Amino acid sequence: MFAKILIANRGEIACRVIRTARKLGVRTVAVYSDADARSLHVEMADEAVHIGPSRVGESYLRGDKIIAAALTTGAQAIHPGYGFLSENPDFVDQVTAAGLIFIGPSAASIRAMGLKDAAKRLMEKAGVPVVPGYHGEAQEIVLLASKAREIGYPVLIKARAGGGGKGMRRVEHPDEFSEALSSARREAKAAFGDDRVLVEKYVDKPRHIEVQVFGDNFGNAVHLYERDCSAQRRHQKVIEESPAPGMTEALRKAMTDAAVKAAKAINYSGAGTIEFIVDASQGLKADRFWFMEMNTRLQVEHPVTEMVTGTDLVEWQLRVASGEKLPKTQSEIALTGHAFEARIYAEDAAKGFLPATGTLHHLRFPDAAPQGATMRIETGVRAGDAISPYYDPMIAKLVVHATDRQAALEALGAALSRTEIAGSTVNTAFLAALAADPDFAAGDVDTSLIGRHQAALTIVPPPSGETIAAAAVAASGAGASPLSDDPWSSLAGYAHFHSVARRTWLKFGEDDIAAKVSVRPDGRFQVALEKPYDDTNSHDFRSTSRLAHWPGHITVFEGAVGYTFAVPDPLARADEAAASTGSLRAPMPGLVKLVRVGKGDTVIKGQPLLILEAMKMEHTIAAPHDGVIAEIATEGAQVTDGTVLVRFVEEHNAATTAVS
């Protein structure tokens, strides 16, 4: 076993690797950028080395700096985590040339599976079924459009390098092909440095089912059963589970046999995942699955496999890379119970899952799983940490395990309802709604489920009168007084003949809320709400325990939903100028990738004006109304959240940003 390893990653996965290394007595070296100088993975590691500015191209993608850090600190091997350099064969060659060990597959294996088109040709030769489509080298638009017609619409354009839904477009009609191809190529180029694509048949009711495989350097390869990752939005996974609901023994055997065959075809060593697309239109059948791609690394969703098989895949990675054989044979790997993983992100589900930033002023996960279940939280952040625009906005992975799917699903819902996060917009309410969705609960899941139910899954009911009253109590200061060490504060609600009402103000969205809060003799709070909530006027209650105070705000938690109220500064000008309604502002930090109109152009409502690239995804900014362009951002400009992107000659009410 290694004495010391370097982890060429950050956040949740770096922390995950450190925990297993510590268990095995292996010392760890972290690397960090400017933005991560005080991050959790830096604190947890035995040593840490600064490798550059916040942008990934100047830090976490600098293989030379990472290798230099490993050599300087005496690390024997480099664990790449996932993302960044984890599937870069040139980096693997550089690591090996430096006399270090790469904790993962060989550069040859990564190259064999790194490009989707070449990988599919290889799998065809190995006897693994592949999706019908065009996987050739020629990339002329005329040829690709012709192949799309031959395949039959709808088709899927996919970047041949990388994954995560980037550079992927579904095309319903030939007239849409050219625009979709251009968009997919731009996104693929930005994310992977390669704008080449392949074109495949779009399966009508697709299930995304993948098989965890593991190989060693002695020719052994095993599978650790399947994961269902069909619950996706914008081709990105949201909730994963194992085993796949409705899985038949015939299909499981066919898929796992094909997965092991694929791994052995490239002499694979280490953790890998074979991803299949399954046609579920007529149920799960052994002849209706096809190879999509292989991820030659540890997957984000690997904990669900660990839960149902009782393994530590990171430990397996370290043991195999250090020269040991696989810890278990195929017959020794059993599948027990059911597990779910929910990815908690800083994002606004109601606004098309826009990534969010902010400081996690309040972060609290459940202390334990419900009776009969087990739970683990995989995270790389703590309360007080910031979600920056430089990296993936994942906050945590909530993983539960129970005896069967129903019990595990109930445990997932309960854990989400007790998760509290304030300071950034998060997706916990969406995740809880998805877990409770009747189709999802029944196991009737395909990759379009979220898209079909998106409106219902992302709608958040307005706060109840009780929630508003709780926020008013907290804003008034009365709610904290019984716990205060200050004896005068404890009398805040006292008067000789009657309680003194405190008037307080809140803001929720566009609504200004006024309330009068008083403390009754029995310790309960009485809240009288004024406009616009005076139809639910008076509220009496004793406790306001599920809330968080943070600068200028109060968040009250109702189940998995966090309602955030702004607390206006009483000294602020009441007539502070409102934002102009004749302009569009950036909904998040990003790069103005493409500008479609110019100054003086007349535009109509819904017309695309520019494309904003943020977190390696493209977002179309469209005109909220008819008008004439007075000013528009410059192509190539880097903008921050709230930057004015477009101004109109004419003023219109309720100008908003449409993002797709």
XYZ file of C-alpha atoms in Angstrom:
660
model
C 0.000 0.000 0.000
C 1.079 3.572 -0.666
C 2.524 5.695 2.126
C 1.361 8.989 0.620
C -0.878 10.016 -2.285
C -1.784 13.338 -3.873
C -5.420 14.060 -4.753
C -5.692 16.057 -7.979
C -9.167 17.342 -7.253
C -11.262 19.425 -4.881
C -14.539 19.501 -2.991
C -16.645 16.460 -2.200
C -14.598 13.834 -4.042
C -11.304 15.028 -2.548
C -12.819 14.728 0.936
C -14.173 11.281 0.054
C -10.735 10.003 -1.004
C -9.087 11.496 2.081
C -11.467 9.628 4.406
C -10.616 6.228 2.899
C -6.894 7.008 2.743
C -6.967 7.954 6.420
C -8.711 4.644 7.231
C -5.904 2.772 5.449
C -3.143 4.791 7.105
C -2.195 6.555 3.867
C -1.119 10.205 4.146
C -2.696 12.686 1.728
C -1.661 15.811 -0.140
C -4.331 18.257 -1.287
C -3.970 20.816 -4.046
C -5.945 24.043 -4.097
C -6.624 27.184 -6.089
C -7.032 30.721 -4.767
C -10.772 30.194 -4.329
C -10.211 26.991 -2.324
C -7.523 28.215 0.068
C -9.788 27.682 3.112
C -11.800 24.763 1.781
C -12.662 21.573 3.640
C -10.452 19.256 1.589
C -7.431 21.456 2.341
C -8.223 21.292 6.049
C -8.660 17.502 6.020
C -5.478 16.596 4.128
C -2.137 16.047 5.835
C -0.484 18.550 3.487
C -1.709 21.065 0.906
C -0.062 22.764 -2.071
C -1.285 25.913 -3.819
C -1.407 25.400 -7.603
C -2.740 28.661 -9.024
C -5.625 31.075 -9.604
C -9.296 30.153 -9.259
C -9.974 29.348 -12.904
C -9.612 25.627 -13.581
C -7.428 26.221 -16.621
C -4.859 27.864 -14.381
C -5.053 25.415 -11.479
C -6.891 22.054 -11.470
C -6.234 21.463 -15.176
C -2.509 22.255 -14.845
C -1.085 18.756 -14.875
C 2.477 20.073 -14.682
C 1.788 21.893 -11.414
C 0.023 18.895 -9.943
C 2.872 16.523 -10.821
C 5.406 18.999 -9.424
C 3.413 19.141 -6.173
C 3.430 15.339 -5.950
C 7.174 15.139 -6.488
C 7.920 17.949 -4.041
C 5.826 16.403 -1.263
C 7.042 12.845 -1.826
C 3.696 11.430 -2.904
C 3.954 8.082 -4.659
C 0.692 8.218 -6.589
C -2.004 10.611 -7.820
C -5.729 10.034 -7.385
C -7.634 12.104 -9.978
C -11.146 11.922 -8.478
C -13.710 12.620 -11.203
C -13.825 15.461 -13.709
C -10.817 17.696 -14.370
C -7.879 15.463 -15.437
C -9.417 12.122 -14.451
C -9.945 10.960 -18.064
C -7.045 12.747 -19.723
C -4.662 10.124 -21.172
C -1.916 12.679 -21.793
C -1.922 13.478 -18.074
C -1.660 9.761 -17.268
C 1.381 9.519 -19.554
C 2.956 12.527 -17.811
C 2.310 11.017 -14.373
C 3.909 7.738 -15.423
C 6.879 9.498 -17.041
C 7.498 11.331 -13.762
C 7.867 7.997 -11.961
C 4.495 8.267 -10.236
C 1.482 5.931 -10.248
C -1.859 7.054 -11.632
C -4.676 5.648 -9.480
C -6.885 4.655 -12.367
C -6.782 2.943 -15.748
C -3.926 3.083 -18.238
C -3.659 5.846 -20.802
C -4.362 3.248 -23.508
C -7.658 2.239 -21.873
C -8.731 5.858 -21.505
C -7.898 6.576 -25.133
C -9.820 3.511 -26.248
C -12.969 4.740 -24.519
C -12.351 8.494 -24.494
C -14.038 9.267 -27.800
C -17.595 8.004 -28.069
C -17.423 7.201 -31.766
C -14.212 5.165 -31.538
C -15.438 3.447 -28.373
C -18.626 2.337 -30.085
C -16.720 0.911 -33.022
C -14.536 -0.982 -30.542
C -17.569 -2.295 -28.655
C -19.158 -3.495 -31.888
C -16.046 -5.581 -32.543
C -16.219 -6.951 -28.989
C -19.823 -8.041 -29.468
C -21.377 -5.395 -27.213
C -24.639 -3.921 -28.637
C -24.452 -0.206 -29.562
C -27.085 2.433 -30.335
C -27.897 2.811 -34.064
C -26.220 5.956 -35.366
C -23.313 7.644 -37.117
C -19.975 7.326 -35.315
C -17.620 8.214 -38.171
C -14.772 10.689 -38.483
C -16.249 12.968 -41.172
C -17.896 16.053 -39.654
C -19.278 18.042 -42.597
C -22.727 19.402 -41.806
C -24.172 18.062 -45.058
C -23.009 14.546 -44.202
C -24.220 14.723 -40.598
C -27.626 16.036 -41.677
C -27.847 13.257 -44.250
C -26.999 10.634 -41.628
C -29.652 12.095 -39.320
C -32.262 11.627 -42.049
C -31.105 8.037 -42.593
C -31.302 7.270 -38.875
C -34.733 8.867 -38.573
C -35.881 11.731 -36.349
C -35.795 12.392 -33.481
C -32.010 12.117 -33.239
C -29.493 12.993 -30.548
C -26.376 15.037 -31.330
C -23.643 14.203 -28.792
C -20.141 15.525 -28.232
C -17.754 12.665 -28.948
C -15.534 13.752 -26.038
C -16.669 14.221 -22.450
C -20.116 13.843 -20.936
C -22.377 15.318 -18.255
C -24.938 16.428 -20.835
C -22.606 19.044 -22.302
C -22.589 19.266 -26.103
C -25.781 17.233 -26.333
C -28.924 18.260 -28.240
C -32.137 16.412 -29.095
C -33.390 17.310 -32.588
C -37.026 16.684 -33.532
C -37.067 17.981 -37.131
C -34.569 18.452 -39.996
C -35.139 22.230 -39.939
C -33.715 22.348 -36.403
C -30.594 20.305 -37.144
C -28.222 23.073 -38.232
C -28.852 25.319 -35.231
C -28.695 22.406 -32.790
C -25.417 21.212 -34.317
C -23.827 24.662 -34.023
C -24.898 24.977 -30.389
C -23.693 21.483 -29.490
C -20.326 22.123 -31.144
C -19.786 25.420 -29.307
C -20.617 23.849 -25.962
C -18.450 20.792 -26.652
C -15.506 22.990 -27.658
C -15.807 25.049 -24.488
C -16.147 22.022 -22.205
C -13.766 19.503 -23.787
C -11.690 21.368 -26.376
C -13.162 19.115 -29.097
C -16.195 20.130 -31.174
C -16.634 16.851 -33.051
C -19.932 15.045 -32.591
C -21.779 11.844 -33.340
C -25.447 11.415 -34.265
C -27.635 8.677 -32.816
C -31.202 7.476 -32.849
C -33.186 8.986 -29.984
C -34.897 6.211 -28.031
C -38.534 7.078 -27.277
C -38.666 5.911 -23.622
C -35.024 5.652 -22.647
C -33.731 4.376 -19.332
C -30.142 5.172 -18.365
C -28.815 2.066 -16.623
C -25.099 1.670 -15.982
C -22.931 -1.119 -14.623
C -20.052 -0.612 -12.203
C -17.023 -2.616 -13.296
C -13.633 -3.098 -11.705
C -10.459 -4.620 -13.077
C -6.953 -5.269 -11.825
C -3.531 -5.689 -13.409
C -3.771 -9.501 -13.391
C -6.490 -9.802 -16.039
C -9.381 -10.014 -13.567
C -12.583 -8.020 -14.051
C -15.859 -8.068 -12.133
C -19.108 -6.130 -12.024
C -20.786 -4.681 -8.930
C -24.298 -4.691 -10.371
C -26.220 -1.835 -11.909
C -27.303 1.714 -11.104
C -30.336 3.438 -12.584
C -29.577 7.068 -13.441
C -32.684 7.804 -15.514
C -33.842 10.702 -13.318
C -32.076 13.478 -15.247
C -32.597 17.121 -16.136
C -30.811 18.583 -19.136
C -28.980 15.239 -19.510
C -27.516 15.554 -16.019
C -28.227 13.037 -13.268
C -30.340 14.095 -10.276
C -31.252 10.987 -8.261
C -29.521 7.658 -8.787
C -30.458 4.286 -7.349
C -29.404 0.665 -7.151
C -30.726 -1.785 -8.096
C -32.660 -0.519 -11.119
C -36.444 -0.694 -10.557
C -38.101 -3.429 -12.575
C -34.786 -5.075 -13.429
C -35.193 -8.671 -14.615
C -32.641 -11.382 -14.025
C -32.338 -11.907 -17.783
C -31.550 -8.257 -18.482
C -29.204 -7.981 -15.508
C -27.200 -10.975 -16.709
C -27.069 -9.677 -20.284
C -25.979 -6.189 -19.192
C -23.406 -7.260 -16.612
C -21.937 -9.841 -18.994
C -21.649 -7.147 -21.684
C -20.075 -4.717 -19.202
C -17.406 -7.175 -18.096
C -16.774 -8.085 -21.733
C -16.277 -4.377 -22.526
C -13.811 -3.947 -19.643
C -11.790 -7.003 -20.651
C -11.698 -5.856 -24.273
C -9.422 -2.980 -23.260
C -7.526 -4.758 -20.416
C -9.167 -2.391 -17.959
C -7.716 -1.780 -14.501
C -9.427 0.252 -11.787
C -12.959 1.574 -11.336
C -15.061 2.148 -14.436
C -18.672 2.436 -15.486
C -20.295 1.053 -18.614
C -23.324 3.174 -19.470
C -26.224 1.659 -21.387
C -29.394 3.132 -22.827
C -32.399 0.850 -22.425
C -35.643 1.028 -24.386
C -38.351 0.742 -21.704
C -41.315 1.304 -24.033
C -42.278 -2.363 -23.711
C -40.760 -3.109 -20.321
C -37.160 -4.120 -19.623
C -36.065 -6.759 -22.114
C -32.708 -8.428 -22.571
C -32.501 -7.489 -26.267
C -33.379 -3.783 -25.851
C -30.214 -2.244 -24.389
C -27.242 -0.597 -26.080
C -23.798 0.638 -25.082
C -23.532 4.439 -24.824
C -20.117 5.087 -23.354
C -17.627 4.105 -20.701
C -16.565 6.444 -17.918
C -12.992 5.485 -17.130
C -13.037 6.799 -13.582
C -14.975 6.707 -10.337
C -18.519 8.013 -10.832
C -20.222 10.716 -8.780
C -22.925 8.177 -7.910
C -20.567 5.414 -6.733
C -21.891 5.535 -3.112
C -25.142 3.775 -4.059
C -23.093 0.826 -5.315
C -21.043 0.847 -2.131
C -24.234 0.791 -0.054
C -25.810 -2.214 -1.796
C -22.595 -4.241 -2.097
C -20.869 -3.362 1.189
C -17.684 -2.259 -0.558
C -15.399 0.760 -0.453
C -14.574 1.456 -4.107
C -11.922 4.048 -3.248
C -10.161 1.430 -1.135
C -10.341 -0.947 -4.095
C -8.785 1.763 -6.278
C -5.867 2.222 -3.906
C -5.284 -1.502 -3.484
C -5.377 -2.284 -7.212
C -3.154 0.695 -8.103
C -0.615 -0.379 -5.491
C -0.318 -3.792 -7.162
C -2.850 -5.956 -5.330
C -5.446 -8.216 -6.915
C -9.162 -7.445 -6.734
C -10.339 -7.748 -3.104
C -13.292 -9.982 -4.098
C -14.203 -12.442 -6.808
C -17.503 -12.172 -8.688
C -19.173 -14.855 -6.560
C -18.283 -12.960 -3.381
C -20.057 -9.744 -4.453
C -23.683 -9.767 -3.285
C -26.478 -7.250 -3.867
C -28.370 -6.356 -0.677
C -31.223 -3.904 -0.158
C -31.828 -0.675 -2.063
C -30.008 2.677 -2.116
C -30.696 6.177 -3.423
C -28.400 9.154 -3.932
C -29.780 12.687 -4.300
C -27.475 15.432 -5.567
C -28.024 18.636 -3.630
C -27.046 21.602 -5.789
C -26.976 25.360 -5.493
C -29.413 25.984 -8.319
C -32.823 27.495 -9.022
C -35.066 24.677 -10.241
C -37.939 27.092 -10.950
C -35.731 29.038 -13.364
C -34.629 26.153 -15.538
C -32.099 24.862 -12.978
C -29.905 27.933 -13.252
C -26.702 27.486 -11.218
C -26.588 29.681 -8.138
C -23.826 31.127 -6.015
C -23.751 32.456 -2.470
C -22.437 31.830 1.017
C -23.805 28.859 2.954
C -24.657 30.823 6.069
C -26.649 27.892 7.446
C -25.987 24.235 6.611
C -27.534 21.404 8.600
C -28.067 17.790 7.571
C -30.105 15.175 9.470
C -28.269 13.616 12.400
C -29.443 10.115 11.542
C -31.546 8.164 9.067
C -35.051 6.965 9.928
C -35.267 3.679 11.821
C -34.372 0.720 9.641
C -32.311 2.778 7.190
C -28.729 4.010 6.985
C -27.559 7.329 5.604
C -24.351 9.074 4.605
C -23.655 12.631 3.564
C -20.870 13.225 1.053
C -19.894 16.877 1.014
C -16.944 19.162 0.517
C -18.371 22.258 2.205
C -19.194 23.544 5.671
C -21.429 26.286 7.003
C -19.814 29.594 6.035
C -18.257 28.303 2.809
C -19.039 30.023 -0.492
C -20.424 28.458 -3.660
C -18.302 30.149 -6.318
C -18.958 30.530 -10.047
C -15.697 28.758 -10.869
C -16.712 25.177 -10.100
C -19.628 22.758 -10.115
C -22.261 24.045 -7.644
C -22.762 20.727 -5.844
C -23.269 21.122 -2.100
C -23.658 17.490 -1.063
C -24.791 14.004 -1.980
C -27.408 12.545 0.351
C -27.289 8.737 0.241
C -29.730 6.357 1.965
C -30.004 2.572 2.135
C -32.813 0.324 3.351
C -34.132 -3.198 2.933
C -36.262 -2.416 -0.135
C -37.039 0.407 -2.576
C -40.107 1.695 -0.752
C -38.316 1.914 2.592
C -35.296 3.582 0.986
C -37.509 6.081 -0.830
C -39.300 6.979 2.406
C -35.921 7.446 4.092
C -34.782 9.710 1.251
C -37.873 11.903 1.532
C -37.541 12.134 5.304
C -33.845 13.068 5.103
C -34.499 15.757 2.480
C -37.275 17.230 4.630
C -34.808 17.642 7.504
C -32.018 19.194 5.431
C -31.592 22.933 6.047
C -29.569 25.221 3.778
C -29.699 29.019 3.728
C -27.634 31.598 1.881
C -28.043 30.258 -1.639
C -30.925 28.989 -3.736
C -30.904 25.182 -3.541
C -32.798 22.256 -5.083
C -33.916 20.365 -1.963
C -37.613 21.131 -2.554
C -37.317 19.856 -6.136
C -35.584 16.675 -4.995
C -38.267 16.021 -2.387
C -40.997 16.609 -4.981
C -39.283 14.182 -7.371
C -38.951 11.533 -4.654
C -42.701 11.904 -3.988
C -43.725 11.921 -7.666
C -46.178 9.024 -8.275
C -44.369 7.788 -11.394
C -40.958 7.947 -9.745
C -42.282 6.275 -6.608
C -43.707 3.468 -8.750
C -40.368 2.988 -10.518
C -41.815 4.158 -13.836
C -38.754 6.270 -14.616
C -37.181 7.310 -17.905
C -34.870 10.147 -18.866
C -37.799 12.378 -19.882
C -39.736 12.077 -16.627
C -38.427 15.306 -15.114
C -39.019 17.200 -18.341
C -42.622 15.975 -18.525
C -43.353 16.836 -14.897
C -41.042 19.836 -14.559
C -43.745 22.428 -13.901
C -45.247 20.412 -11.059
C -41.865 19.392 -9.641
C -40.434 22.899 -9.549
C -43.425 24.885 -8.319
C -43.064 25.998 -4.711
C -46.267 26.949 -2.891
C -46.313 30.415 -1.334
C -45.393 30.562 2.351
C -48.203 29.869 4.756
C -49.373 32.481 7.199
C -47.695 30.486 9.945
C -44.359 30.610 8.090
C -44.627 34.356 7.547
C -45.544 34.844 11.197
C -42.513 32.797 12.274
C -40.275 34.985 10.115
C -41.861 38.110 11.623
C -41.199 36.844 15.155
C -37.581 36.145 14.262
C -37.174 39.536 12.586
C -38.617 41.307 15.629
C -36.087 39.698 17.935
C -38.810 38.363 20.192
C -38.232 34.780 19.157
C -34.688 34.780 20.496
C -35.385 36.568 23.776
C -36.303 33.558 25.967
C -32.905 32.026 25.202
C -30.925 35.196 25.735
C -28.458 35.635 28.577
C -29.501 39.287 28.797
C -32.204 39.655 31.507
C -33.491 42.862 29.938
C -33.950 41.130 26.563
C -36.038 38.443 28.253
C -38.551 41.145 29.172
C -38.837 42.421 25.639
C -42.517 41.568 25.424
C -43.475 42.646 28.912
C -45.768 45.552 29.835
C -47.565 46.130 33.150
C -51.108 45.621 31.834
C -50.636 44.239 28.317
C -47.891 43.045 26.014
C -46.096 45.612 23.892
C -46.458 44.934 20.179
C -43.351 45.280 18.066
C -43.873 46.347 14.500
C -41.586 44.625 11.996
C -41.140 44.566 8.224
C -40.192 41.788 5.845
C -39.861 41.339 2.115
C -40.690 38.106 0.318
C -40.061 38.288 -3.402
C -41.804 41.466 -4.515
C -44.128 41.567 -1.516
C -43.547 43.988 1.348
C -44.933 42.549 4.587
C -45.732 44.444 7.790
C -46.527 42.653 11.035
C -47.094 43.377 14.728
C -45.505 40.890 17.104
C -46.274 40.587 20.789
C -45.453 38.054 23.507
C -48.397 36.648 25.475
C -48.133 36.012 29.234
C -48.007 32.242 28.613
C -44.914 32.645 26.418
C -46.670 32.227 23.076
C -46.187 34.765 20.299
C -49.065 36.607 18.738
C -48.522 37.943 15.236
C -50.915 40.216 13.384
C -50.065 40.325 9.689
C -50.898 43.348 7.609
C -51.122 43.779 3.828
C -50.939 41.787 1.641
C -51.527 38.927 4.073
C -54.257 40.429 6.272
C -56.707 37.740 5.158
C -54.775 35.390 7.440
C -54.356 37.990 10.095
C -53.607 36.597 13.541
C -51.313 33.718 14.507
C -50.563 32.307 17.938
C -47.722 29.844 18.417
C -44.930 28.954 20.803
C -41.898 27.744 18.820
C -39.978 28.971 15.776
C -37.225 26.324 15.888
C -36.678 25.565 12.172
C -35.262 28.823 10.952
C -31.926 30.432 10.211
C -30.785 34.019 10.656
C -28.192 35.284 8.204
C -27.102 38.792 7.190
C -30.190 40.759 6.197
C -32.327 37.621 5.886
C -34.308 34.976 7.704
C -35.019 31.529 6.249
C -37.895 29.478 7.638
C -37.928 25.770 6.774
C -41.117 23.871 5.983
C -40.128 20.319 5.129
C -37.616 20.457 2.273
C -38.574 24.031 1.356
C -36.670 27.015 2.693
C -38.593 30.305 2.536
C -36.201 33.238 2.641
C -37.379 36.658 3.777
C -35.313 39.819 3.435
C -35.264 42.004 6.521
C -35.026 45.609 5.301
C -32.598 47.929 7.043
C -34.854 50.358 8.930
C -32.381 53.169 8.247
C -32.328 52.545 4.501
C -34.072 55.021 2.222
C -37.656 53.958 1.738
C -37.637 55.429 -1.754
C -34.546 53.591 -2.986
C -34.614 53.523 -6.759
C -35.960 50.293 -8.267
C -34.101 48.488 -11.022
C -34.929 49.707 -14.498
C -37.599 47.660 -16.224
C -36.094 48.491 -19.602
C -33.062 46.260 -19.280
C -32.018 42.631 -18.999
C -29.452 41.616 -16.402
C -27.227 38.542 -16.251
C -28.917 35.871 -14.119
C -25.493 34.477 -13.131
C -21.784 35.144 -13.714
C -20.654 34.026 -17.149
C -19.183 34.709 -20.584
C -21.113 36.374 -23.401
C -20.507 33.639 -25.967
C -22.525 34.854 -28.923
C -24.448 38.068 -29.699
C -27.256 37.678 -32.226
C -28.523 41.290 -32.553
C -27.025 44.768 -32.638
C -27.702 48.286 -31.479
C -30.744 49.733 -33.209
C -32.222 46.360 -34.171
C -35.939 45.847 -33.708
C -36.709 42.607 -31.854
C -39.845 40.697 -30.943
C -40.798 38.937 -27.738
C -39.037 35.581 -27.387
C -36.348 36.367 -29.982
C -32.871 35.097 -28.934
C -30.615 38.077 -28.230
C -27.388 36.498 -26.980
C -25.946 33.298 -25.513
C -24.445 33.372 -22.039
C -22.031 30.586 -21.122
C -21.905 29.779 -17.423
C -20.412 26.711 -15.754
C -19.715 25.239 -19.224
C -23.381 25.302 -20.235
C -25.023 27.636 -22.746
C -28.069 29.711 -21.775
C -30.106 31.634 -24.341
C -31.154 35.138 -23.278
C -34.355 36.056 -25.131
C -36.292 39.308 -25.527
C -38.994 39.619 -22.837
C -41.049 41.942 -25.061
C -41.011 43.714 -28.412
C -38.627 46.648 -28.618
C -35.567 48.326 -30.069
C -32.053 47.565 -28.826
C -30.346 50.612 -27.335
C -27.289 48.769 -26.003
C -26.096 45.155 -25.858
C -23.144 43.422 -24.221
C -20.009 42.791 -26.247
C -19.308 39.289 -27.473
C -16.566 37.747 -25.338
C -17.301 39.914 -22.313
C -17.053 38.314 -18.865
C -20.033 39.445 -16.775
C -21.056 39.067 -13.149
C -24.458 38.351 -11.651
C -26.699 41.384 -12.243
C -24.641 42.946 -15.032
C -26.831 44.722 -17.581
C -26.717 42.686 -20.777
C -29.324 44.505 -22.870
C -30.992 47.911 -22.719
C -34.053 48.814 -24.770
C -34.917 52.160 -26.289
C -38.462 51.904 -25.016
C -39.402 51.142 -21.416
C -41.621 48.127 -20.753
C -43.011 46.828 -17.525
C -41.967 43.534 -15.969
C -38.893 42.922 -18.135
C -37.519 39.554 -17.184
C -34.881 37.206 -18.435
C -35.954 34.119 -20.316
C -33.392 31.389 -19.988
C -33.422 28.047 -21.703
